[in-house]
CSV table of C-alpha atoms in Angstrom, one decimal:
chain,number,residue,atom,x,y,z
A,1,UNK,CA,92.2,78.1,117.8
A,2,UNK,CA,94.4,75.4,116.4
A,3,UNK,CA,98.0,76.1,115.5
A,4,UNK,CA,97.6,74.9,111.9
A,5,UNK,CA,98.4,77.7,109.5
A,6,UNK,CA,95.9,78.1,106.7
A,7,UNK,CA,97.3,77.9,103.2
A,8,UNK,CA,98.1,81.1,101.4
A,9,UNK,CA,95.2,82.5,99.3
A,10,UNK,CA,95.5,83.4,95.6
A,11,UNK,CA,97.4,86.7,95.1
A,12,UNK,CA,95.4,89.8,94.7
A,13,UNK,CA,95.4,91.6,91.3
A,14,UNK,CA,96.8,94.8,92.9
A,15,UNK,CA,98.3,95.5,96.3
A,16,UNK,CA,96.2,96.2,99.4
A,17,UNK,CA,96.7,96.8,103.1
A,18,UNK,CA,95.8,95.1,106.4
A,19,UNK,CA,94.6,98.0,108.5
A,20,UNK,CA,94.5,96.2,111.8
A,21,UNK,CA,96.3,93.2,113.3
A,22,UNK,CA,98.2,92.2,116.4
A,23,UNK,CA,101.6,91.1,115.3
A,24,UNK,CA,102.8,90.9,119.0
A,25,UNK,CA,100.5,88.0,119.8
A,26,UNK,CA,100.6,86.1,116.5
A,27,UNK,CA,103.8,84.2,117.3
A,28,UNK,CA,106.3,83.3,114.6
A,29,UNK,CA,108.9,85.4,112.8
A,30,UNK,CA,107.7,88.9,111.9
A,31,UNK,CA,109.8,88.9,108.7
A,32,UNK,CA,108.1,85.6,107.6
A,33,UNK,CA,104.6,87.0,108.4
A,34,UNK,CA,105.3,90.1,106.3
A,35,UNK,CA,106.9,88.1,103.5
A,36,UNK,CA,103.8,85.8,103.3
A,37,UNK,CA,101.6,88.9,103.2
A,38,UNK,CA,103.6,90.5,100.4
A,39,UNK,CA,103.4,87.3,98.4
A,40,UNK,CA,99.6,87.6,98.1
A,41,UNK,CA,99.6,91.4,97.6
A,42,UNK,CA,99.3,92.8,101.2
A,43,UNK,CA,101.9,95.6,101.0
A,44,UNK,CA,101.3,97.3,104.3
A,45,UNK,CA,100.3,96.1,107.8
A,46,UNK,CA,99.1,98.1,110.8
A,47,UNK,CA,99.9,96.5,114.1
A,48,UNK,CA,97.9,97.7,117.1
A,49,UNK,CA,98.7,98.3,120.7
A,50,UNK,CA,96.2,97.6,123.5
A,51,UNK,CA,98.3,98.6,126.6
A,52,UNK,CA,101.6,100.3,127.3
A,53,UNK,CA,103.8,97.2,126.8
A,54,UNK,CA,102.1,96.2,123.5
A,55,UNK,CA,102.1,99.8,122.3
A,56,UNK,CA,105.8,100.1,122.9
A,57,UNK,CA,106.4,96.8,121.1
A,58,UNK,CA,104.3,97.9,118.1
A,59,UNK,CA,106.3,101.2,118.0
A,60,UNK,CA,109.6,99.3,118.1
A,61,UNK,CA,108.5,97.0,115.3
A,62,UNK,CA,107.2,99.8,113.1
A,63,UNK,CA,110.6,101.6,113.6
A,64,UNK,CA,112.3,98.5,112.2
A,65,UNK,CA,110.1,97.6,109.2
A,66,UNK,CA,109.2,100.1,106.5
A,67,UNK,CA,105.9,98.2,105.7
A,68,UNK,CA,104.6,98.2,109.2
A,69,UNK,CA,102.7,101.0,110.9
A,70,UNK,CA,102.0,101.1,114.6
A,71,UNK,CA,99.1,102.3,116.7
A,72,UNK,CA,99.2,102.9,120.5
A,73,UNK,CA,96.4,102.9,123.1
A,74,UNK,CA,94.8,101.4,126.2
A,75,UNK,CA,92.1,99.0,125.0
A,76,UNK,CA,88.7,99.8,126.4
A,77,UNK,CA,88.5,96.5,128.3
A,78,UNK,CA,91.8,97.5,130.0
A,79,UNK,CA,90.7,101.0,130.8
A,80,UNK,CA,89.0,100.2,134.2
A,81,UNK,CA,92.3,98.7,135.5
A,82,UNK,CA,94.8,101.5,134.6
A,83,UNK,CA,96.0,104.6,136.4
A,84,UNK,CA,95.8,108.0,134.8
A,85,UNK,CA,99.6,108.3,134.3
A,86,UNK,CA,99.5,105.6,131.6
A,87,UNK,CA,97.8,108.1,129.2
A,88,UNK,CA,100.9,110.3,129.5
A,89,UNK,CA,102.9,107.3,128.2
A,90,UNK,CA,100.4,106.7,125.4
A,91,UNK,CA,100.7,110.3,124.4
A,92,UNK,CA,104.5,110.1,124.4
A,93,UNK,CA,104.4,107.0,122.1
A,94,UNK,CA,101.7,108.6,119.9
A,95,UNK,CA,104.0,111.5,119.1
A,96,UNK,CA,106.6,109.2,117.5
A,97,UNK,CA,106.7,109.5,113.6
A,98,UNK,CA,106.4,105.7,113.0
A,99,UNK,CA,103.3,105.6,115.2
A,100,UNK,CA,100.5,106.4,112.8
A,101,UNK,CA,97.4,106.3,114.9
A,102,UNK,CA,95.9,106.3,118.4
A,103,UNK,CA,93.9,103.2,119.1
A,104,UNK,CA,92.3,100.8,119.6
A,105,UNK,CA,90.2,102.8,122.0
A,106,UNK,CA,86.4,103.1,122.4
A,107,UNK,CA,83.6,101.5,124.3
A,108,UNK,CA,82.8,97.8,124.8
A,109,UNK,CA,79.5,96.9,126.4
A,110,UNK,CA,80.0,93.2,125.6
A,111,UNK,CA,83.0,92.2,127.7
A,112,UNK,CA,82.9,95.0,130.3
A,113,UNK,CA,80.2,95.2,132.9
A,114,UNK,CA,78.1,98.4,133.2
A,115,UNK,CA,79.8,99.5,136.4
A,116,UNK,CA,83.0,100.0,134.4
A,117,UNK,CA,81.5,101.8,131.4
A,118,UNK,CA,82.3,105.3,132.8
A,119,UNK,CA,86.0,104.3,133.0
A,120,UNK,CA,85.9,103.3,129.3
A,121,UNK,CA,84.2,106.6,128.3
A,122,UNK,CA,86.9,108.6,130.3
A,123,UNK,CA,89.6,106.6,128.5
A,124,UNK,CA,88.0,107.1,125.2
A,125,UNK,CA,87.8,110.9,125.7
A,126,UNK,CA,91.5,111.0,126.7
A,127,UNK,CA,92.5,109.1,123.6
A,128,UNK,CA,90.5,111.4,121.4
A,129,UNK,CA,92.4,114.3,122.9
A,130,UNK,CA,95.7,112.6,122.3
A,131,UNK,CA,94.8,111.9,118.7
A,132,UNK,CA,93.9,115.5,118.1
A,133,UNK,CA,96.9,116.9,119.9
A,134,UNK,CA,99.3,114.6,117.9
A,135,UNK,CA,97.3,115.0,114.7
A,136,UNK,CA,97.0,111.3,114.4
A,137,UNK,CA,94.0,109.2,113.3
A,138,UNK,CA,91.8,107.6,115.9
A,139,UNK,CA,91.1,103.8,115.7
A,140,UNK,CA,87.9,102.8,117.5
A,141,UNK,CA,86.9,99.6,119.1
A,142,UNK,CA,83.0,99.6,119.3
A,143,UNK,CA,81.3,96.5,120.5
A,144,UNK,CA,77.5,96.7,121.3
A,145,UNK,CA,78.0,100.4,122.0
A,146,UNK,CA,77.3,102.2,118.7
A,147,UNK,CA,75.1,105.0,120.1
A,148,UNK,CA,77.5,105.8,123.0
A,149,UNK,CA,80.6,105.8,120.7
A,150,UNK,CA,78.9,108.1,118.2
A,151,UNK,CA,77.7,110.3,121.1
A,152,UNK,CA,81.1,110.7,122.6
A,153,UNK,CA,82.6,111.5,119.2
A,154,UNK,CA,80.0,114.2,118.7
A,155,UNK,CA,80.6,115.6,122.2
A,156,UNK,CA,84.4,115.7,121.9
A,157,UNK,CA,84.7,116.4,118.2
A,158,UNK,CA,86.2,113.5,116.2
A,159,UNK,CA,89.7,113.7,114.8
A,160,UNK,CA,89.9,114.4,111.1
A,161,UNK,CA,90.6,110.8,110.4
A,162,UNK,CA,88.6,108.3,112.4
A,163,UNK,CA,88.4,104.5,111.8
A,164,UNK,CA,85.8,102.1,113.1
A,165,UNK,CA,87.9,98.9,113.4
A,166,UNK,CA,86.2,95.6,112.9
A,167,UNK,CA,83.0,97.4,112.0
A,168,UNK,CA,80.2,95.7,113.8
A,169,UNK,CA,77.1,97.7,113.1
A,170,UNK,CA,74.4,97.2,110.5
A,171,UNK,CA,73.6,99.3,107.4
A,172,UNK,CA,71.9,102.0,109.5
A,173,UNK,CA,75.0,102.5,111.6
A,174,UNK,CA,77.2,102.4,108.5
A,175,UNK,CA,75.1,105.3,107.0
A,176,UNK,CA,75.5,107.3,110.2
A,177,UNK,CA,79.3,106.8,110.2
A,178,UNK,CA,79.4,107.6,106.5
A,179,UNK,CA,77.5,110.9,107.1
A,180,UNK,CA,80.3,111.8,109.5
A,181,UNK,CA,83.1,110.8,107.1
A,182,UNK,CA,84.3,108.0,109.4
A,183,UNK,CA,86.2,105.1,107.8
A,184,UNK,CA,84.9,101.6,108.3
A,185,UNK,CA,87.2,98.6,108.4
A,186,UNK,CA,85.8,95.1,107.8
A,187,UNK,CA,87.4,91.9,109.2
A,188,UNK,CA,87.0,88.2,108.5
A,189,UNK,CA,83.7,87.9,110.3
A,190,UNK,CA,82.0,89.6,107.3
A,191,UNK,CA,82.5,86.1,105.7
A,192,UNK,CA,80.7,84.2,108.5
A,193,UNK,CA,77.4,82.6,107.7
A,194,UNK,CA,75.5,84.5,110.4
A,195,UNK,CA,76.9,87.9,109.4
A,196,UNK,CA,74.1,89.2,107.2
A,197,UNK,CA,74.1,92.5,109.1
A,198,UNK,CA,77.8,93.1,108.4
A,199,UNK,CA,77.3,92.3,104.7
A,200,UNK,CA,74.4,94.7,104.5
A,201,UNK,CA,76.7,97.4,106.1
A,202,UNK,CA,79.5,96.6,103.7
A,203,UNK,CA,77.2,97.1,100.7
A,204,UNK,CA,76.4,100.7,101.7
A,205,UNK,CA,79.8,102.0,102.8
A,206,UNK,CA,81.2,104.5,100.3
A,207,UNK,CA,84.2,103.1,98.6
A,208,UNK,CA,86.3,106.1,99.7
A,209,UNK,CA,85.6,105.2,103.3
A,210,UNK,CA,86.2,101.4,103.1
A,211,UNK,CA,89.1,99.6,104.8
A,212,UNK,CA,89.8,95.9,105.4
A,213,UNK,CA,91.7,94.1,108.2
A,214,UNK,CA,92.4,90.8,109.7
A,215,UNK,CA,92.5,91.6,113.4
A,216,UNK,CA,95.0,88.7,113.3
A,217,UNK,CA,95.3,86.3,115.0
A,218,UNK,CA,91.5,86.5,115.5
A,219,UNK,CA,88.5,86.5,113.2
A,220,UNK,CA,90.0,84.2,110.5
A,221,UNK,CA,87.8,84.4,107.4
A,222,UNK,CA,86.0,81.5,105.9
A,223,UNK,CA,86.8,78.8,105.0
A,224,UNK,CA,89.5,78.8,107.7
A,225,UNK,CA,87.4,80.0,110.7
A,226,UNK,CA,88.9,78.6,113.9
A,227,UNK,CA,92.5,78.6,112.7
A,228,UNK,CA,95.1,81.4,113.4
A,229,UNK,CA,94.6,84.4,111.2
A,230,UNK,CA,97.5,86.3,109.5
A,231,UNK,CA,97.8,89.4,107.3
A,232,UNK,CA,98.0,87.3,104.2
A,233,UNK,CA,94.4,86.1,104.7
A,234,UNK,CA,93.0,89.6,104.3
A,235,UNK,CA,93.0,88.6,100.6
A,236,UNK,CA,90.0,86.3,101.4
A,237,UNK,CA,88.1,89.1,103.1
A,238,UNK,CA,88.8,91.4,100.2
A,239,UNK,CA,87.3,88.9,97.7
A,240,UNK,CA,84.2,88.5,99.9
A,241,UNK,CA,83.8,92.3,100.1
A,242,UNK,CA,84.1,92.7,96.3
A,243,UNK,CA,81.4,90.0,95.9
A,244,UNK,CA,79.0,91.5,98.4
A,245,UNK,CA,79.4,95.0,96.9
A,246,UNK,CA,79.2,93.7,93.3
A,247,UNK,CA,82.4,95.5,92.4
A,248,UNK,CA,85.6,94.6,90.6
A,249,UNK,CA,88.2,93.0,93.0
A,250,UNK,CA,91.0,95.2,91.6
A,251,UNK,CA,89.0,98.3,92.2
A,252,UNK,CA,88.2,97.4,95.8
A,253,UNK,CA,91.9,96.5,96.5
A,254,UNK,CA,93.0,99.8,95.0
A,255,UNK,CA,90.5,101.7,97.0
A,256,UNK,CA,91.4,100.2,100.4
A,257,UNK,CA,95.1,100.7,99.6
A,258,UNK,CA,94.5,104.4,98.8
A,259,UNK,CA,92.3,104.8,101.9
A,260,UNK,CA,94.9,103.1,104.1
A,261,UNK,CA,97.5,105.5,102.9
A,262,UNK,CA,95.2,108.4,103.4
A,263,UNK,CA,94.6,107.4,107.0
A,264,UNK,CA,97.9,106.0,108.1
A,265,UNK,CA,100.3,107.7,105.6
A,266,UNK,CA,102.9,106.1,103.3
A,267,UNK,CA,105.4,103.5,104.4
A,268,UNK,CA,108.6,104.9,106.0
A,269,UNK,CA,110.5,104.9,102.7
A,270,UNK,CA,108.3,107.9,101.8
A,271,UNK,CA,109.3,109.9,104.8
A,272,UNK,CA,111.7,112.8,104.5
């Protein structure tokens, strides 16, 4: 990716939320990133841990900023390289009040070779247990592993609130997830020319299960693909989703905002 920052999109008609990004690897000043997001209507940002250091960083940032929530986890691609004691540390972080979810965890058959899939499954099961013990939502990374992810969720029993981050299935997978009450979060790749399967999935997701994200600094939506992503650019993905679904933009924004609060809770100003 180049380092040129895309221009800010037009403001949204009502506030929405970026349900998944990686503030720790975006670079730049956190306050400036959040200010730019607010200027276009992105009121809440969820920053996601992928190992113990990034999870601790996310927890620290969420403790500092009222409009940032943290998640903590060992990414499935890291799972084959960690010792079992790291899950104790993830469980400790998950119990913090400003950590609002456990993830991203799951199964990745694309970047991890088959010999390491059992380690991913073991890690996934451990994260499901942590999420249920701490009564936190589960944020799932599923890449080319839909059947295995859904199978493990069935075997373990999914937490009450379960989110498929950067949803990557087709409409059939979306219907299976919807039947289970799982939330599905769409990223900027839904705007890509070759993403007909994602757009078909986005059409059938019930509005009450729809979320949107940037996965910043990755998956920058069109027309800025290849440039660094940022929470402000989720506004472009929201407009694309509204068009695909044939729904009013304000209604979609309101729904994803309500859904994000239902999953991750209110900002810290709402805590007792």
